[in-house]
Amino acid sequence: MQKKIQSALISVFYKDGLAPIVQELNRLGITIYSTGGTQKFIEDLGLPCVPVESLTTYPSILGGRVKTLHPAVFGGILGRRYEPQDLVEMKQYNIPEIDLVIVDLYPFEETLRTTTEEKAIIEKIDIGGPSMIRAAAKNFKDLVVVAAKDDYAKLVELLQTQNGETSIEQRKAFAAKAFEIVMQYDIAISNYFNPETALQTVQHKTQQSLRYGENPHQNATFYGDLAELFTQLNGKELSYNNLVDVDAAVQLINEFGDNKSDIVFGIIKHTNVCGISARATVKEAWDAALAGDPESAFGGVIVTNGTVDKATADAINEIFFEVLIAPAYTEEALQVLKSKKNRILLQLKNIAPAEGKQFKSLLNGTLVQDADKGNYAEWKEVGGRTATEDERANLTFANIVCKHLKSNAIALIKDRQLVGKGCGQTSRIDALRHSIEKAKQFKFDLKGAVLASDAFFPFNDCVQMAHAEGIEAFIQPGGSIRDKDSIDYCVEHKLVMVMTGLRHFRH
């Protein structure tokens, strides 16, 4: 069913992109109702505009909190043109029909990002805007509702090509998007008031279609604003798998915060750490990280908390990688790294600890959990001797690395360098075997290395096998009914055993 727009109500916070719409509405002879700053914007363009106050007979009151909440406005939006009684009542109370509603919402989320002042935040909770959007979307059989400025160009095209007429399919599509926008807005407000039970929904206003998903036959879309986190300095568009690994890389480097006394370089492959080290310089950190597993590094995502200089760039340039993430690059380094046009270079804008909730859709619902924060809940030494200062530093480092490996996971660290790892194994002893094999493959001497486990040792076989390879210090959460078996072995052989009380499963 085609409907011709004859009147429009416009009330928006952001005016950019609005001028072409009101100019086109004026060309078509469509009556425009507006209020406040939007009314002034339209009049400053030299175009006629009817103040909403002429319908309500009330001025904007309570500091602007009440402007459009009136039967003369909502009757014009909700009145059903196909219901004779609605038309009778609209005529009786001099309520004009409104055919187009253009309304956006106060910038609540933007305000949250710029202030913690409660008064300022509360005043950005829109009341009239969501009400008008919902009303117009509900009455989509008769109205067009535009609730997002990224749809302004689409509306201008409709006005120009269809002479102000719209189809029922078009109106329903606009309504569907409007309801989603209001839903997201309400969830953001609810999350502010209920931070401990925060909900999540995809953000429609910033979405990016990806080439494909995890595999070429899967469609995929990213919802979110990457520009808040990164400046992309070079390369192709990030793929689905790139984004998953970039997330893993950022989570890893976030563990080390802004501590520039230690430069950390990490290499991620399929969300697992396959190389990492902490060194005095970024070049030394890269060399040590790569040495941990140069095979797995091929095609990986690499990340550092240091400034990438030319010497490091020259070394990195020798291997194929998908993405490099760093807080800063020297100009000379960028000249080297930009030599390959598809290579993705991201400048990380800030490093912040993980916070909030994690979400996972499965079965017919969604799992929500707290983010896995922290390294250990306690440092309880239960072995045959106390850890040396160097062992403590390596154990702390190892536990962070192990946290970022898929379970079951074992990380072997020596001089704050990953020298062996086993991850994604169905038994802990297999994860250990794999980590030892990796260390031997790349000629590492495990004497003096330390071992981290993401969960408890169910038996003492892991400490026995690791000890046989020269490992003398262990860190694990504990919690097994057979903890004593591993503890007794460490006590008997004068080995370090640290219980953290914090498990780091990762699936």
Short mmCIF file of C-alpha atoms in Angstrom, two decimals:
data_model
loop_
_atom_site.label_atom_id
_atom_site.label_comp_id
_atom_site.label_asym_id
_atom_site.label_seq_id
_atom_site.Cartn_x
_atom_site.Cartn_y
_atom_site.Cartn_z
CA MET A 1 0.00 0.00 0.00
CA GLN A 2 1.55 3.31 -1.13
CA LYS A 3 1.21 6.29 1.23
CA LYS A 4 2.10 9.86 0.38
CA ILE A 5 3.87 11.94 3.01
CA GLN A 6 2.05 15.22 3.60
CA SER A 7 3.38 16.21 7.03
CA ALA A 8 6.52 15.54 9.04
CA LEU A 9 7.59 15.93 12.67
CA ILE A 10 11.32 16.48 13.11
CA SER A 11 13.14 16.68 16.46
CA VAL A 12 16.78 15.64 16.47
CA PHE A 13 19.83 16.14 18.68
CA TYR A 14 22.34 15.89 15.83
CA LYS A 15 21.63 18.19 12.87
CA ASP A 16 24.38 17.01 10.50
CA GLY A 17 22.89 15.54 7.34
CA LEU A 18 19.45 16.99 8.07
CA ALA A 19 19.53 19.91 5.60
CA PRO A 20 19.00 17.83 2.40
CA ILE A 21 15.96 16.17 3.98
CA VAL A 22 14.16 19.35 5.00
CA GLN A 23 15.00 20.95 1.64
CA GLU A 24 13.45 17.99 -0.15
CA LEU A 25 10.40 18.02 2.14
CA ASN A 26 9.93 21.71 1.37
CA ARG A 27 10.24 21.05 -2.38
CA LEU A 28 7.45 18.48 -2.12
CA GLY A 29 5.22 20.88 -0.20
CA ILE A 30 5.25 18.76 2.97
CA THR A 31 4.33 20.55 6.21
CA ILE A 32 7.14 20.38 8.76
CA TYR A 33 6.49 20.48 12.51
CA SER A 34 9.43 20.96 14.84
CA THR A 35 10.60 22.36 18.15
CA GLY A 36 13.59 23.82 19.94
CA GLY A 37 16.99 23.63 18.29
CA THR A 38 15.69 21.65 15.31
CA GLN A 39 13.08 24.31 14.59
CA LYS A 40 15.75 27.01 14.67
CA PHE A 41 18.00 24.95 12.39
CA ILE A 42 15.21 24.62 9.79
CA GLU A 43 14.27 28.29 10.00
CA ASP A 44 17.93 29.31 9.63
CA LEU A 45 17.86 27.48 6.30
CA GLY A 46 15.12 29.90 5.26
CA LEU A 47 12.46 27.18 5.23
CA PRO A 48 8.98 27.30 6.77
CA CYS A 49 8.37 25.33 9.95
CA VAL A 50 5.36 24.99 12.25
CA PRO A 51 6.26 25.07 15.97
CA VAL A 52 5.02 22.03 17.88
CA GLU A 53 3.84 24.46 20.56
CA SER A 54 1.14 25.64 18.14
CA LEU A 55 -0.34 22.12 18.36
CA THR A 56 0.06 21.59 22.09
CA THR A 57 -0.63 25.22 23.16
CA TYR A 58 2.07 24.59 25.78
CA PRO A 59 5.63 25.91 25.66
CA SER A 60 8.64 23.68 26.33
CA ILE A 61 8.66 23.36 30.13
CA LEU A 62 10.72 21.92 32.99
CA GLY A 63 14.02 22.87 31.42
CA GLY A 64 13.09 21.17 28.15
CA ARG A 65 12.10 17.90 29.78
CA VAL A 66 8.53 18.23 28.44
CA LYS A 67 8.04 19.39 24.87
CA THR A 68 6.25 16.83 22.72
CA LEU A 69 4.52 14.65 25.33
CA HIS A 70 0.99 15.74 24.42
CA PRO A 71 -2.13 14.13 22.83
CA ALA A 72 -1.97 16.58 19.92
CA VAL A 73 1.42 15.17 18.99
CA PHE A 74 0.93 11.50 19.86
CA GLY A 75 -2.60 11.48 18.46
CA GLY A 76 -1.21 12.63 15.13
CA ILE A 77 1.36 9.83 15.22
CA LEU A 78 -0.80 6.99 16.57
CA GLY A 79 -4.03 7.83 14.79
CA ARG A 80 -5.01 5.00 12.42
CA ARG A 81 -6.09 6.36 9.06
CA TYR A 82 -7.89 3.10 8.32
CA GLU A 83 -10.03 3.34 11.49
CA PRO A 84 -13.02 5.69 10.97
CA GLN A 85 -13.43 6.36 14.70
CA ASP A 86 -9.77 7.46 14.99
CA LEU A 87 -10.31 9.95 12.17
CA VAL A 88 -13.48 11.27 13.81
CA GLU A 89 -11.67 11.86 17.11
CA MET A 90 -8.66 13.46 15.42
CA LYS A 91 -10.96 15.89 13.65
CA GLN A 92 -12.89 16.56 16.86
CA TYR A 93 -9.74 17.53 18.77
CA ASN A 94 -7.98 19.28 15.84
CA ILE A 95 -5.17 16.72 15.72
CA PRO A 96 -3.25 16.82 12.42
CA GLU A 97 -2.12 13.61 10.74
CA ILE A 98 1.64 13.12 10.90
CA ASP A 99 3.09 10.92 8.14
CA LEU A 100 6.83 11.10 8.81
CA VAL A 101 8.67 11.17 12.14
CA ILE A 102 12.39 11.95 12.19
CA VAL A 103 13.68 11.69 15.75
CA ASP A 104 17.02 10.69 17.23
CA LEU A 105 17.94 10.14 20.86
CA TYR A 106 19.94 12.09 23.41
CA PRO A 107 23.57 10.86 23.40
CA PHE A 108 23.39 8.76 26.55
CA GLU A 109 26.26 6.38 25.77
CA GLU A 110 28.45 9.20 24.48
CA THR A 111 27.86 11.06 27.75
CA LEU A 112 28.87 7.97 29.75
CA ARG A 113 32.19 7.94 27.91
CA THR A 114 32.95 11.56 28.75
CA THR A 115 31.77 12.03 32.33
CA THR A 116 30.87 10.26 35.56
CA GLU A 117 28.70 13.15 36.81
CA GLU A 118 25.33 11.61 37.61
CA LYS A 119 23.33 14.77 36.89
CA ALA A 120 24.76 15.11 33.38
CA ILE A 121 24.17 11.42 32.68
CA ILE A 122 20.57 11.43 33.92
CA GLU A 123 19.69 14.47 31.80
CA LYS A 124 20.74 12.51 28.72
CA ILE A 125 18.06 9.87 29.33
CA ASP A 126 15.62 10.68 26.56
CA ILE A 127 11.89 10.37 27.29
CA GLY A 128 10.02 12.00 24.43
CA GLY A 129 12.34 10.68 21.73
CA PRO A 130 11.89 6.95 22.42
CA SER A 131 8.17 7.50 22.96
CA MET A 132 7.71 9.15 19.56
CA ILE A 133 9.89 6.58 17.82
CA ARG A 134 7.95 3.67 19.32
CA ALA A 135 4.62 5.31 18.53
CA ALA A 136 5.57 5.95 14.92
CA ALA A 137 7.04 2.47 14.48
CA LYS A 138 3.89 0.90 15.93
CA ASN A 139 1.79 2.77 13.37
CA PHE A 140 4.00 1.79 10.41
CA LYS A 141 0.95 1.09 8.25
CA ASP A 142 0.51 4.85 8.01
CA LEU A 143 3.87 6.40 9.02
CA VAL A 144 7.53 6.44 8.11
CA VAL A 145 9.89 6.66 11.09
CA VAL A 146 13.60 7.47 10.78
CA ALA A 147 15.53 7.05 14.01
CA ALA A 148 19.13 6.90 12.77
CA LYS A 149 21.08 9.55 10.88
CA ASP A 150 22.74 6.87 8.79
CA ASP A 151 19.31 6.42 7.16
CA TYR A 152 19.05 10.08 6.12
CA ALA A 153 20.50 9.42 2.66
CA LYS A 154 18.04 6.56 2.15
CA LEU A 155 15.14 8.85 3.05
CA VAL A 156 16.33 11.59 0.68
CA GLU A 157 16.51 9.02 -2.12
CA LEU A 158 12.95 7.86 -1.37
CA LEU A 159 11.65 11.42 -1.38
CA GLN A 160 13.37 12.17 -4.67
CA THR A 161 12.64 8.95 -6.58
CA GLN A 162 9.16 8.19 -5.25
CA ASN A 163 7.85 11.74 -5.05
CA GLY A 164 7.25 11.48 -1.30
CA GLU A 165 5.44 8.13 -1.44
CA THR A 166 6.45 4.99 0.45
CA SER A 167 5.44 1.34 0.33
CA ILE A 168 4.28 -0.74 3.29
CA GLU A 169 7.47 -2.83 2.99
CA GLN A 170 9.65 0.27 3.24
CA ARG A 171 7.73 1.64 6.22
CA LYS A 172 7.92 -1.69 8.03
CA ALA A 173 11.69 -1.89 7.45
CA PHE A 174 12.18 1.57 8.93
CA ALA A 175 9.97 0.56 11.89
CA ALA A 176 11.99 -2.59 12.54
CA LYS A 177 15.21 -0.61 12.72
CA ALA A 178 13.57 1.99 14.95
CA PHE A 179 12.48 -0.61 17.51
CA GLU A 180 16.01 -2.04 17.54
CA ILE A 181 17.54 1.39 18.16
CA VAL A 182 15.19 2.05 21.08
CA MET A 183 15.93 -1.41 22.47
CA GLN A 184 19.66 -0.78 22.41
CA TYR A 185 19.18 2.63 24.00
CA ASP A 186 17.11 1.17 26.83
CA ILE A 187 19.65 -1.59 27.40
CA ALA A 188 22.44 0.99 27.71
CA ILE A 189 20.43 2.84 30.34
CA SER A 190 19.58 -0.39 32.16
CA ASN A 191 23.25 -1.37 32.18
CA TYR A 192 24.15 1.97 33.77
CA PHE A 193 21.70 1.36 36.60
CA ASN A 194 22.45 -2.38 36.84
CA PRO A 195 26.19 -2.79 36.19
CA GLU A 196 26.33 -6.18 37.91
CA THR A 197 23.68 -7.70 35.64
CA ALA A 198 24.53 -5.84 32.45
CA LEU A 199 22.94 -7.05 29.24
CA GLN A 200 24.44 -6.91 25.78
CA THR A 201 23.02 -6.45 22.31
CA VAL A 202 24.63 -5.83 18.96
CA GLN A 203 24.92 -2.15 18.12
CA HIS A 204 23.04 -1.50 14.90
CA LYS A 205 24.44 1.99 14.46
CA THR A 206 27.96 0.70 13.81
CA GLN A 207 28.06 -2.47 11.78
CA GLN A 208 30.50 -3.75 9.23
CA SER A 209 29.85 -6.59 6.80
CA LEU A 210 32.86 -8.91 6.64
CA ARG A 211 34.10 -10.81 3.60
CA TYR A 212 32.95 -14.00 5.29
CA GLY A 213 32.87 -15.64 8.69
CA GLU A 214 35.13 -18.23 10.25
CA ASN A 215 34.89 -20.14 6.95
CA PRO A 216 34.13 -18.87 3.42
CA HIS A 217 30.61 -20.33 3.35
CA GLN A 218 29.60 -18.39 6.51
CA ASN A 219 28.27 -14.83 6.36
CA ALA A 220 29.48 -12.49 9.10
CA THR A 221 29.00 -8.96 10.43
CA PHE A 222 30.95 -7.05 13.06
CA TYR A 223 28.92 -4.79 15.36
CA GLY A 224 31.01 -2.19 17.12
CA ASP A 225 33.34 0.75 16.53
CA LEU A 226 36.94 -0.36 16.06
CA ALA A 227 37.98 3.28 15.67
CA GLU A 228 37.50 3.67 19.42
CA LEU A 229 40.34 1.19 20.00
CA PHE A 230 42.63 1.41 16.99
CA THR A 231 43.90 3.59 14.20
CA GLN A 232 44.51 1.41 11.15
CA LEU A 233 47.71 2.60 9.52
CA ASN A 234 47.95 0.08 6.69
CA GLY A 235 46.47 -3.02 5.17
CA LYS A 236 43.29 -4.69 4.06
CA GLU A 237 40.00 -4.91 5.91
CA LEU A 238 40.11 -7.04 9.04
CA SER A 239 38.52 -10.46 8.55
CA TYR A 240 36.41 -12.44 11.03
CA ASN A 241 39.39 -14.57 12.06
CA ASN A 242 41.64 -11.50 12.24
CA LEU A 243 39.20 -9.88 14.64
CA VAL A 244 39.04 -12.96 16.87
CA ASP A 245 42.84 -13.11 17.08
CA VAL A 246 43.17 -9.34 17.52
CA ASP A 247 40.84 -9.61 20.49
CA ALA A 248 43.00 -12.38 21.97
CA ALA A 249 46.13 -10.31 21.37
CA VAL A 250 44.69 -7.22 23.04
CA GLN A 251 43.48 -9.26 26.02
CA LEU A 252 46.99 -10.65 26.37
CA ILE A 253 48.84 -7.35 26.16
CA ASN A 254 46.33 -5.72 28.50
CA GLU A 255 47.66 -8.00 31.24
CA PHE A 256 50.89 -6.01 31.23
CA GLY A 257 49.26 -2.57 31.40
CA ASP A 258 51.40 0.52 30.87
CA ASN A 259 54.49 -0.93 32.55
CA LYS A 260 57.19 0.16 30.12
CA SER A 261 60.05 -1.14 32.28
CA ASP A 262 59.35 -4.45 30.58
CA ILE A 263 58.65 -4.53 26.86
CA VAL A 264 56.43 -7.49 26.01
CA PHE A 265 55.99 -8.99 22.55
CA GLY A 266 53.39 -11.67 21.93
CA ILE A 267 52.44 -13.83 18.96
CA ILE A 268 48.89 -15.17 18.66
CA LYS A 269 47.70 -18.01 16.47
CA HIS A 270 44.08 -19.20 16.57
CA THR A 271 43.67 -17.22 19.84
CA ASN A 272 46.51 -19.11 21.56
CA VAL A 273 49.82 -17.60 22.57
CA CYS A 274 52.51 -19.31 20.51
CA GLY A 275 55.32 -16.94 21.40
CA ILE A 276 55.88 -14.30 24.07
CA SER A 277 58.71 -12.71 25.99
CA ALA A 278 59.53 -9.73 28.19
CA ARG A 279 62.79 -7.92 27.53
CA ALA A 280 64.50 -4.56 27.97
CA THR A 281 63.98 -3.51 24.33
CA VAL A 282 61.27 -4.15 21.77
CA LYS A 283 63.75 -5.80 19.35
CA GLU A 284 64.98 -8.21 22.03
CA ALA A 285 61.38 -8.98 23.02
CA TRP A 286 60.48 -9.75 19.40
CA ASP A 287 63.51 -11.98 18.85
CA ALA A 288 62.80 -14.01 21.99
CA ALA A 289 59.06 -14.30 21.29
CA LEU A 290 59.70 -15.56 17.75
CA ALA A 291 62.35 -18.02 18.93
CA GLY A 292 59.78 -19.74 21.16
CA ASP A 293 57.98 -21.21 18.14
CA PRO A 294 59.01 -19.75 14.76
CA GLU A 295 56.86 -22.27 12.89
CA SER A 296 53.57 -21.34 14.54
CA ALA A 297 54.30 -17.63 14.16
CA PHE A 298 53.70 -17.86 10.41
CA GLY A 299 50.48 -16.00 9.55
CA GLY A 300 49.87 -14.93 13.15
CA VAL A 301 48.75 -11.76 14.88
CA ILE A 302 51.56 -10.04 16.78
CA VAL A 303 51.30 -7.47 19.56
CA THR A 304 53.57 -5.38 21.76
CA ASN A 305 53.27 -2.72 24.43
CA GLY A 306 56.40 -0.97 23.13
CA THR A 307 57.16 1.40 20.28
CA VAL A 308 58.12 -0.48 17.11
CA ASP A 309 61.39 0.95 15.78
CA LYS A 310 63.17 0.33 12.49
CA ALA A 311 65.41 -2.46 13.81
CA THR A 312 62.37 -4.37 15.05
CA ALA A 313 60.45 -3.64 11.86
CA ASP A 314 63.31 -5.02 9.75
CA ALA A 315 63.27 -8.23 11.80
CA ILE A 316 59.47 -8.59 11.71
CA ASN A 317 59.47 -7.90 7.98
CA GLU A 318 61.28 -11.19 7.39
CA ILE A 319 58.21 -13.30 8.23
CA PHE A 320 54.63 -13.38 7.01
CA PHE A 321 52.09 -12.14 9.55
CA GLU A 322 48.51 -10.94 9.30
CA VAL A 323 48.30 -8.14 11.87
CA LEU A 324 50.70 -6.11 14.02
CA ILE A 325 49.34 -4.17 17.00
CA ALA A 326 51.39 -1.58 18.89
CA PRO A 327 50.80 1.67 20.77
CA ALA A 328 53.31 3.51 18.58
CA TYR A 329 55.58 3.17 15.54
CA THR A 330 58.50 5.26 14.38
CA GLU A 331 58.23 6.73 10.89
CA GLU A 332 61.19 4.61 9.76
CA ALA A 333 59.46 1.47 11.04
CA LEU A 334 56.26 2.32 9.16
CA GLN A 335 58.19 2.76 5.92
CA VAL A 336 59.49 -0.79 6.30
CA LEU A 337 56.23 -2.36 7.43
CA LYS A 338 54.08 -0.66 4.79
CA SER A 339 56.10 -2.31 2.04
CA LYS A 340 53.34 -4.95 1.83
CA LYS A 341 50.00 -3.27 1.08
CA ASN A 342 47.77 -5.99 2.63
CA ARG A 343 49.68 -6.16 5.91
CA ILE A 344 47.42 -4.82 8.67
CA LEU A 345 49.05 -2.34 11.05
CA LEU A 346 47.00 -1.18 14.03
CA GLN A 347 47.94 1.54 16.46
CA LEU A 348 46.37 0.75 19.82
CA LYS A 349 44.90 3.90 21.34
CA ASN A 350 44.81 2.75 24.94
CA ILE A 351 45.57 -0.26 27.09
CA ALA A 352 42.92 -0.99 29.70
CA PRO A 353 42.32 -4.06 31.86
CA ALA A 354 39.55 -6.48 30.97
CA GLU A 355 36.28 -5.54 32.63
CA GLY A 356 32.58 -6.18 32.55
CA LYS A 357 30.87 -9.23 31.16
CA GLN A 358 31.53 -11.85 28.51
CA PHE A 359 28.75 -13.24 26.33
CA LYS A 360 28.39 -16.43 24.35
CA SER A 361 25.35 -17.55 22.40
CA LEU A 362 24.60 -21.26 22.54
CA LEU A 363 21.67 -23.69 22.42
CA ASN A 364 18.57 -21.51 22.67
CA GLY A 365 20.06 -18.82 24.88
CA THR A 366 23.06 -16.77 25.91
CA LEU A 367 25.71 -17.42 28.55
CA VAL A 368 26.87 -14.37 30.52
CA GLN A 369 29.87 -14.40 32.83
CA ASP A 370 32.29 -11.99 34.47
CA ALA A 371 35.52 -11.40 32.59
CA ASP A 372 38.46 -13.48 33.88
CA LYS A 373 40.34 -10.77 35.76
CA GLY A 374 43.60 -11.08 37.60
CA ASN A 375 46.51 -13.45 37.75
CA TYR A 376 46.21 -15.13 41.15
CA ALA A 377 43.95 -14.79 44.18
CA GLU A 378 46.70 -15.83 46.61
CA TRP A 379 50.36 -16.80 46.53
CA LYS A 380 50.60 -19.88 48.70
CA GLU A 381 53.94 -21.70 48.60
CA VAL A 382 53.41 -25.34 49.60
CA GLY A 383 56.44 -27.07 48.06
CA GLY A 384 59.80 -28.18 49.40
CA ARG A 385 61.40 -24.71 49.27
CA THR A 386 60.58 -21.04 48.74
CA ALA A 387 60.73 -19.59 45.23
CA THR A 388 63.72 -17.41 44.43
CA GLU A 389 63.16 -13.87 43.16
CA ASP A 390 63.81 -14.98 39.56
CA GLU A 391 61.52 -17.98 39.94
CA ARG A 392 58.75 -15.80 41.32
CA ALA A 393 59.03 -13.41 38.35
CA ASN A 394 58.94 -16.33 35.91
CA LEU A 395 56.05 -18.05 37.68
CA THR A 396 54.02 -14.83 37.64
CA PHE A 397 54.74 -14.41 33.93
CA ALA A 398 53.99 -18.08 33.23
CA ASN A 399 50.61 -17.94 34.93
CA ILE A 400 49.53 -14.98 32.76
CA VAL A 401 50.64 -16.79 29.61
CA CYS A 402 48.86 -19.98 30.60
CA LYS A 403 45.67 -17.98 31.20
CA HIS A 404 45.70 -17.14 27.48
CA LEU A 405 45.99 -20.72 26.23
CA LYS A 406 43.03 -22.98 25.50
CA SER A 407 42.40 -25.63 28.16
CA ASN A 408 43.88 -28.00 29.05
CA ALA A 409 46.94 -25.78 29.05
CA ILE A 410 50.56 -25.92 30.20
CA ALA A 411 53.07 -23.10 29.74
CA LEU A 412 56.84 -23.53 30.18
CA ILE A 413 58.71 -20.30 30.83
CA LYS A 414 62.42 -19.60 31.17
CA ASP A 415 63.85 -16.10 31.62
CA ARG A 416 60.36 -14.70 30.90
CA GLN A 417 60.23 -16.37 27.52
CA LEU A 418 57.71 -18.99 26.42
CA VAL A 419 59.83 -22.01 25.57
CA GLY A 420 57.11 -24.66 25.39
CA LYS A 421 53.35 -24.82 25.49
CA GLY A 422 50.58 -27.37 25.25
CA CYS A 423 47.02 -26.21 24.74
CA GLY A 424 43.59 -27.48 23.78
CA GLN A 425 44.44 -31.00 24.97
CA THR A 426 41.91 -33.39 26.45
CA SER A 427 44.20 -34.32 29.35
CA ARG A 428 46.69 -32.29 31.35
CA ILE A 429 49.47 -34.81 30.93
CA ASP A 430 49.05 -34.61 27.14
CA ALA A 431 49.32 -30.81 27.34
CA LEU A 432 52.57 -31.26 29.26
CA ARG A 433 53.92 -33.79 26.75
CA HIS A 434 53.15 -31.38 23.95
CA SER A 435 54.86 -28.49 25.72
CA ILE A 436 58.01 -30.54 26.34
CA GLU A 437 58.09 -31.70 22.72
CA LYS A 438 57.83 -28.09 21.55
CA ALA A 439 60.67 -27.01 23.80
CA LYS A 440 62.91 -29.80 22.53
CA GLN A 441 61.96 -29.12 18.91
CA PHE A 442 63.46 -25.63 19.19
CA LYS A 443 66.46 -26.74 21.28
CA PHE A 444 65.51 -25.21 24.64
CA ASP A 445 67.14 -26.53 27.80
CA LEU A 446 64.35 -26.87 30.37
CA LYS A 447 66.69 -26.94 33.37
CA GLY A 448 65.67 -23.90 35.42
CA ALA A 449 62.38 -23.41 33.57
CA VAL A 450 59.08 -23.03 35.42
CA LEU A 451 55.68 -24.54 34.66
CA ALA A 452 52.19 -23.04 34.86
CA SER A 453 48.96 -25.01 34.64
CA ASP A 454 45.56 -23.41 34.02
CA ALA A 455 43.88 -25.86 36.43
CA PHE A 456 44.85 -28.28 39.20
CA PHE A 457 46.98 -31.39 38.77
CA PRO A 458 44.64 -34.37 39.22
CA PHE A 459 47.65 -36.62 39.87
CA ASN A 460 51.35 -36.15 40.54
CA ASP A 461 52.34 -37.44 37.08
CA CYS A 462 52.77 -33.90 35.69
CA VAL A 463 55.22 -32.75 38.34
CA GLN A 464 57.16 -36.00 38.00
CA MET A 465 57.43 -35.74 34.21
CA ALA A 466 58.35 -32.04 34.32
CA HIS A 467 60.92 -32.60 37.07
CA ALA A 468 62.56 -35.28 34.97
CA GLU A 469 63.14 -32.59 32.31
CA GLY A 470 64.81 -30.21 34.79
CA ILE A 471 61.79 -28.09 35.82
CA GLU A 472 61.86 -27.18 39.51
CA ALA A 473 59.07 -24.63 40.04
CA PHE A 474 55.32 -24.97 39.46
CA ILE A 475 52.30 -22.70 39.68
CA GLN A 476 48.71 -23.94 39.63
CA PRO A 477 45.36 -23.04 41.22
CA GLY A 478 45.02 -26.16 43.34
CA GLY A 479 41.66 -27.57 44.32
CA SER A 480 42.08 -31.26 43.54
CA ILE A 481 41.16 -33.85 46.14
CA ARG A 482 44.63 -35.22 45.35
CA ASP A 483 46.59 -31.95 45.68
CA LYS A 484 48.60 -33.62 48.41
CA ASP A 485 50.14 -36.10 45.92
CA SER A 486 51.77 -33.29 43.90
CA ILE A 487 52.65 -31.31 47.01
CA ASP A 488 54.33 -34.32 48.64
CA TYR A 489 56.43 -34.94 45.51
CA CYS A 490 57.58 -31.29 45.50
CA VAL A 491 58.38 -31.39 49.21
CA GLU A 492 60.35 -34.61 48.83
CA HIS A 493 62.40 -33.27 45.91
CA LYS A 494 62.81 -29.69 47.18
CA LEU A 495 60.72 -28.20 44.36
CA VAL A 496 58.71 -24.97 44.37
CA MET A 497 54.92 -25.35 44.29
CA VAL A 498 52.70 -22.25 44.31
CA MET A 499 48.91 -22.50 44.78
CA THR A 500 47.02 -19.46 43.44
CA GLY A 501 43.40 -20.26 44.27
CA LEU A 502 42.39 -18.93 40.83
CA ARG A 503 41.64 -21.25 37.92
CA HIS A 504 41.96 -20.01 34.35
CA PHE A 505 39.95 -22.40 32.16
CA ARG A 506 39.55 -21.14 28.59
CA HIS A 507 37.28 -22.88 26.11
#
